[in-house]
mmCIF file of C-alpha atoms in Angstrom:
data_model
loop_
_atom_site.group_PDB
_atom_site.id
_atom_site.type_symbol
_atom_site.label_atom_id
_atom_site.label_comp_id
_atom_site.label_asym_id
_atom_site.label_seq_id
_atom_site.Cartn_x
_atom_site.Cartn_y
_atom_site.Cartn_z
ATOM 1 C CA UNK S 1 -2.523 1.742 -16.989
ATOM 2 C CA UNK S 2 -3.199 -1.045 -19.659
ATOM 3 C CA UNK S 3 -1.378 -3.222 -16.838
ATOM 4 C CA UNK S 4 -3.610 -2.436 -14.106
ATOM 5 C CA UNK S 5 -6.957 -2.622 -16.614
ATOM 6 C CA UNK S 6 -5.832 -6.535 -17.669
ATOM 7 C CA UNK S 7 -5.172 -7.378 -14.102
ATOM 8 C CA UNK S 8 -8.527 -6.029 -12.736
ATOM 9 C CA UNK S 9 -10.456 -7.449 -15.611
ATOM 10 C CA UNK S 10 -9.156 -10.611 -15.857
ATOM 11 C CA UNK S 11 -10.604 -13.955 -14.174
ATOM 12 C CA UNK S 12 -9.761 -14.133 -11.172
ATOM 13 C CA UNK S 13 -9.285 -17.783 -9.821
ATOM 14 C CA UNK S 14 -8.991 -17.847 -5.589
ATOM 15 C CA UNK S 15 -7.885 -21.566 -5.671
ATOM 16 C CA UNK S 16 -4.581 -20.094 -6.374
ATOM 17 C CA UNK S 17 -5.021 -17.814 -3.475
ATOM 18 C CA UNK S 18 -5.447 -19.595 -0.628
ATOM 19 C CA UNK S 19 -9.571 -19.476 1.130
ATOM 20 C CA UNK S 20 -11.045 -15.796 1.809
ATOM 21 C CA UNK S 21 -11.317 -15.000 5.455
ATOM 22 C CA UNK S 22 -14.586 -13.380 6.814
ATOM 23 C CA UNK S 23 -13.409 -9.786 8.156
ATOM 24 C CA UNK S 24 -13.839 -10.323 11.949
ATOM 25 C CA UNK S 25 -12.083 -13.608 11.897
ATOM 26 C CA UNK S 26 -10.214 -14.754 14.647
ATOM 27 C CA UNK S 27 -7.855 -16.750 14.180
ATOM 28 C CA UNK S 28 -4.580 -18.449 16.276
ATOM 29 C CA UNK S 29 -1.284 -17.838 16.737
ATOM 30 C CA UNK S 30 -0.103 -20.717 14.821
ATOM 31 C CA UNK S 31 -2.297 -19.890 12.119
ATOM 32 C CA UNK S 32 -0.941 -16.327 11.887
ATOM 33 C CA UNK S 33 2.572 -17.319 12.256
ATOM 34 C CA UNK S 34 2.509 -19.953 9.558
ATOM 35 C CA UNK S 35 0.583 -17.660 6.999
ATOM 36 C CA UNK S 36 2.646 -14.250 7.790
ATOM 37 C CA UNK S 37 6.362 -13.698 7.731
ATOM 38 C CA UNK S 38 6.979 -10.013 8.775
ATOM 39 C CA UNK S 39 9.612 -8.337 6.562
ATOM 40 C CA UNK S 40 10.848 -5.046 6.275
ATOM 41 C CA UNK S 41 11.464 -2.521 3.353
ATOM 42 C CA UNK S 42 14.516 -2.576 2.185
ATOM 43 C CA UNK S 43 16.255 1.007 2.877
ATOM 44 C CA UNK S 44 18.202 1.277 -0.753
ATOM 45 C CA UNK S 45 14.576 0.171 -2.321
ATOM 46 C CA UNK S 46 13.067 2.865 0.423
ATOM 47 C CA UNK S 47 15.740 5.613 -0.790
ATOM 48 C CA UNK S 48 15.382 4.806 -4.546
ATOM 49 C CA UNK S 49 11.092 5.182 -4.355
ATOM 50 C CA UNK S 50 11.756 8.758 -2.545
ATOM 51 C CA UNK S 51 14.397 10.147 -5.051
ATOM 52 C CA UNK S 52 11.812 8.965 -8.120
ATOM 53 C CA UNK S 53 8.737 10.767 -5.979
ATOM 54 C CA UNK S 54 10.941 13.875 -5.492
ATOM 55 C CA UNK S 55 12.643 14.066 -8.766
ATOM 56 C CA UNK S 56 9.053 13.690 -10.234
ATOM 57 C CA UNK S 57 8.257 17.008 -8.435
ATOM 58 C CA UNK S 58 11.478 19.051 -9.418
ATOM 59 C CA UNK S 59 10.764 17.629 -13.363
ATOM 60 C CA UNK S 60 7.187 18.585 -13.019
ATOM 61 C CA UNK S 61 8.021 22.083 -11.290
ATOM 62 C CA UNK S 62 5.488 21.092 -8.991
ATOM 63 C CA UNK S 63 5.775 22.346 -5.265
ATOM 64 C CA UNK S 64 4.912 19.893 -2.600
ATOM 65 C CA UNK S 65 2.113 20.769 -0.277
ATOM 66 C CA UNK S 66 3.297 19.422 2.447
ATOM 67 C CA UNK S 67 7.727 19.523 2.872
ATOM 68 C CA UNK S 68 8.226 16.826 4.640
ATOM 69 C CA UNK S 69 8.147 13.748 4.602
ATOM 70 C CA UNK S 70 7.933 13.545 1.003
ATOM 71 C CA UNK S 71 6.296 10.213 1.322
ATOM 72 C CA UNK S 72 2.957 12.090 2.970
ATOM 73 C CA UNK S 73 -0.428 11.061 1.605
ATOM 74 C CA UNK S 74 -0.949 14.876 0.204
ATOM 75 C CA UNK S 75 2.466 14.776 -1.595
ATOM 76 C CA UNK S 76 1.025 10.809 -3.154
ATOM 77 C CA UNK S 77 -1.914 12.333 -4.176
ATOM 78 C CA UNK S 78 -0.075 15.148 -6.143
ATOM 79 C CA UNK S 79 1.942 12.461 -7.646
ATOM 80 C CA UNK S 80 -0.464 10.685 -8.881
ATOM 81 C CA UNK S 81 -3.316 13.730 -9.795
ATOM 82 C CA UNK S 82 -0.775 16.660 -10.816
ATOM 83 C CA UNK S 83 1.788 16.903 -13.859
ATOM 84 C CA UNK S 84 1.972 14.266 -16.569
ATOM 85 C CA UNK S 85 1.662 11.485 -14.095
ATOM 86 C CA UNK S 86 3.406 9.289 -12.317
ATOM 87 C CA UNK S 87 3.178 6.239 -14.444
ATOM 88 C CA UNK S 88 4.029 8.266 -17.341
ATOM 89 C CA UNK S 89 7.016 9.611 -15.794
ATOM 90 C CA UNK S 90 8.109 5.991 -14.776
ATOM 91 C CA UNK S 91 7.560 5.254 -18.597
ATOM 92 C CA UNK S 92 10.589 7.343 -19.608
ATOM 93 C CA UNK S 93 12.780 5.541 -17.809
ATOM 94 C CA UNK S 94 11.343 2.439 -19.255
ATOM 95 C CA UNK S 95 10.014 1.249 -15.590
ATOM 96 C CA UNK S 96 6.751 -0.412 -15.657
ATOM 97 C CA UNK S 97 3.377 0.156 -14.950
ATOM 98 C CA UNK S 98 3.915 -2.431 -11.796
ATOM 99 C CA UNK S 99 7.173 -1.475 -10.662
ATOM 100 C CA UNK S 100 5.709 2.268 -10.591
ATOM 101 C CA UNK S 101 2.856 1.095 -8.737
ATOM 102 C CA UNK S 102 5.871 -0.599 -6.059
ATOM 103 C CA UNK S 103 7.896 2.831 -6.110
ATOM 104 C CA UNK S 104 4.268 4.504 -4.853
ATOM 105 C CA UNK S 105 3.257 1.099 -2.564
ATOM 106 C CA UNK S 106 6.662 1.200 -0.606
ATOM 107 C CA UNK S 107 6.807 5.160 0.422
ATOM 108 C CA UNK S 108 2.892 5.176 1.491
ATOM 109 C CA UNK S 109 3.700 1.775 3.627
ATOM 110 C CA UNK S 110 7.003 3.222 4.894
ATOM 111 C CA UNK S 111 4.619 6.201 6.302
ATOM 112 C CA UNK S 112 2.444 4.341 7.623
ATOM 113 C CA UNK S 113 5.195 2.456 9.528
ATOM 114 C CA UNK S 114 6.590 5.527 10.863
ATOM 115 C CA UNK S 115 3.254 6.982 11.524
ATOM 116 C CA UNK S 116 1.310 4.863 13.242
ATOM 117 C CA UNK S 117 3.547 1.623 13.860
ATOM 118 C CA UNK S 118 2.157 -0.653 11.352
ATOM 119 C CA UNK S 119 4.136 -3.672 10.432
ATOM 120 C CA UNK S 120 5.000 -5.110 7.250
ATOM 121 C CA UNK S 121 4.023 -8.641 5.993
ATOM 122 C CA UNK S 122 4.565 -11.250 3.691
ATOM 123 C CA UNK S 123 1.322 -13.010 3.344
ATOM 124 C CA UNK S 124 2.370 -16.902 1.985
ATOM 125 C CA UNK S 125 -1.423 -17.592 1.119
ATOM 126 C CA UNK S 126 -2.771 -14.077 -0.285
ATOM 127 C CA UNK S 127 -6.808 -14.313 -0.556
ATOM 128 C CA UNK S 128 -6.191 -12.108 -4.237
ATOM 129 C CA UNK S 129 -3.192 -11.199 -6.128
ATOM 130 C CA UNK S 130 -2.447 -8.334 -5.123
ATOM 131 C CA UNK S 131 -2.221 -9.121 -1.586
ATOM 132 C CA UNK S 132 0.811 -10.518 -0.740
ATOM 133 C CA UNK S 133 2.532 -7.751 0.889
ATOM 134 C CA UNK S 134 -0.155 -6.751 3.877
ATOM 135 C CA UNK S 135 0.421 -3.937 6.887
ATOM 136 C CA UNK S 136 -0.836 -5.152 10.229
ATOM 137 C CA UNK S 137 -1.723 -2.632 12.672
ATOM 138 C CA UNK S 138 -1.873 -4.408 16.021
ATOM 139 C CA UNK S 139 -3.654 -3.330 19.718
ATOM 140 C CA UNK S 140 -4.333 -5.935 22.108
ATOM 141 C CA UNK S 141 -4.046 -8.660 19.813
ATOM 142 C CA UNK S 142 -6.824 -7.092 17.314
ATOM 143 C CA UNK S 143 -5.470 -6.452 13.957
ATOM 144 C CA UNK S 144 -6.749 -4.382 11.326
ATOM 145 C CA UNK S 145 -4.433 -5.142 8.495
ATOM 146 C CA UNK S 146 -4.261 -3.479 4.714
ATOM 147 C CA UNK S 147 -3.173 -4.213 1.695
ATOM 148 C CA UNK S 148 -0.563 -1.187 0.093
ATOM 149 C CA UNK S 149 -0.081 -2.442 -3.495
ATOM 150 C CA UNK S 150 -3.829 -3.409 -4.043
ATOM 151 C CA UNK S 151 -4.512 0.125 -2.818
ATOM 152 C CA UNK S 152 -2.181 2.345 -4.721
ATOM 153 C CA UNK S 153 -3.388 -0.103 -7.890
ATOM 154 C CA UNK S 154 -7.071 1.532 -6.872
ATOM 155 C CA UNK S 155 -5.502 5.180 -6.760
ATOM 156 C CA UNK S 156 -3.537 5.184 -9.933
ATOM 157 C CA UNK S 157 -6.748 3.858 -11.831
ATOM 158 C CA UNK S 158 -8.470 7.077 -10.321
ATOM 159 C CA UNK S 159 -10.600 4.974 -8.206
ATOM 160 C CA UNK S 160 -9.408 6.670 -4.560
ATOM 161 C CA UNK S 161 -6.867 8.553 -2.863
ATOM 162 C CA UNK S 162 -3.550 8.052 -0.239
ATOM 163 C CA UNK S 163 -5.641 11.129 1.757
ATOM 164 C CA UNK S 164 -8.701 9.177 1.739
ATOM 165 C CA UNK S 165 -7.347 5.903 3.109
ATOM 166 C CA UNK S 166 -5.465 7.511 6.201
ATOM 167 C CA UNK S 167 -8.525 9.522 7.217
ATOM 168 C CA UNK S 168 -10.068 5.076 7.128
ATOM 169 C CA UNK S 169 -7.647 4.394 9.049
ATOM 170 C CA UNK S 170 -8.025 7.225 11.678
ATOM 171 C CA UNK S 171 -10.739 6.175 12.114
ATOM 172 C CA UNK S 172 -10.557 2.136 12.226
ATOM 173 C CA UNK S 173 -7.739 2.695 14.953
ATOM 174 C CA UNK S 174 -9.869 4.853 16.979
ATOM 175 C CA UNK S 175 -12.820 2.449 16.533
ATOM 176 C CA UNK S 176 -10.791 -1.020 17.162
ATOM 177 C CA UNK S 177 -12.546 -3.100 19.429
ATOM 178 C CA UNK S 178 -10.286 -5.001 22.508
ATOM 179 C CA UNK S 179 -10.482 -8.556 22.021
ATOM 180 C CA UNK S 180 -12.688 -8.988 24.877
ATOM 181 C CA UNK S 181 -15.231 -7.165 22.249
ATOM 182 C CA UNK S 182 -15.257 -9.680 19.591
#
């Protein structure tokens, strides 16, 4: 976790990160397109991040709580929180701390795609970062977007959970306001 403890307590200059937005910002087409490039996951990189996740489990002799997909939250969690751990494991096979964290970042945003249609983004001017690749939820031209590598940074460090953040984001998508609103 040394990694993730330099990047978090190192200065952090946002001149190199293009200007912070407010969080109800609206902002124009052209904007959006110029900023954002949607992308997708590449499916080797996809089927590589599930066979490290599940051969993880069969090493650990840890059962899955939930079969299937093995990209769930619940199964993230016990990645992260049960056996040696997940960076540890990467460690072995002389992966890094930040290409772990990628392995974990891709399956969560690849069920989140499935699950509730989020999009995946290249952000060209990242406020921090750790924000380059963003998910984009979109209804009615309202976006509530998140940020999959920052996060999973936040859970490996102990700091939160996969669980947690799709019970937020329940509830955000229930709660999104029609443009009308804002």
């Amino acid at each position: 976790m040394s990694f993730f403890k330099r990047l978090f307590s190192s200065k952090k200059e946002s001149s190199n990160y293009g200007t912070s937005q407010s969080k109800n910002k609206i902002n124009t087409k052209e904007y959006f397109d110029d900023r954002y490039t949607e992308d997708i996951i590449d499916p080797k990189m996809l089927e590589g991040c599930l066979k490290m996740i599940e051969s993880y489990f069969i090493e650990n002799k840890i059962e899955r709580k939930i079969e299937s997909p093995i990209n769930h939250p619940i199964n993230l969690d016990q990645v992260d929180q049960d056996g040696f751990g997940f960076l540890l494991y990467c460690k072995a096979f002389q992966i890094e701390e930040s290409q772990a964290a990628m392995f974990l970042s891709y399956s969560f945003s690849d069920f989140l795609i499935k699950k509730y249609g989020f999009k995946l983004y290249i952000d060209s001017k990242p406020d921090y970062p750790l924000r380059s690749m963003t998910l984009k939820y979109e209804k009615d031209e309202v976006f509530l977007s998140l940020y999959p590598f920052e996060y999973t940074t936040k859970v490996l460090n102990g700091n939160s959970t996969f669980s947690d953040l799709v019970e937020k984001i329940k509830t955000q998508i229930d709660e999104m306001p029609d443009l009308e609103d804002l």
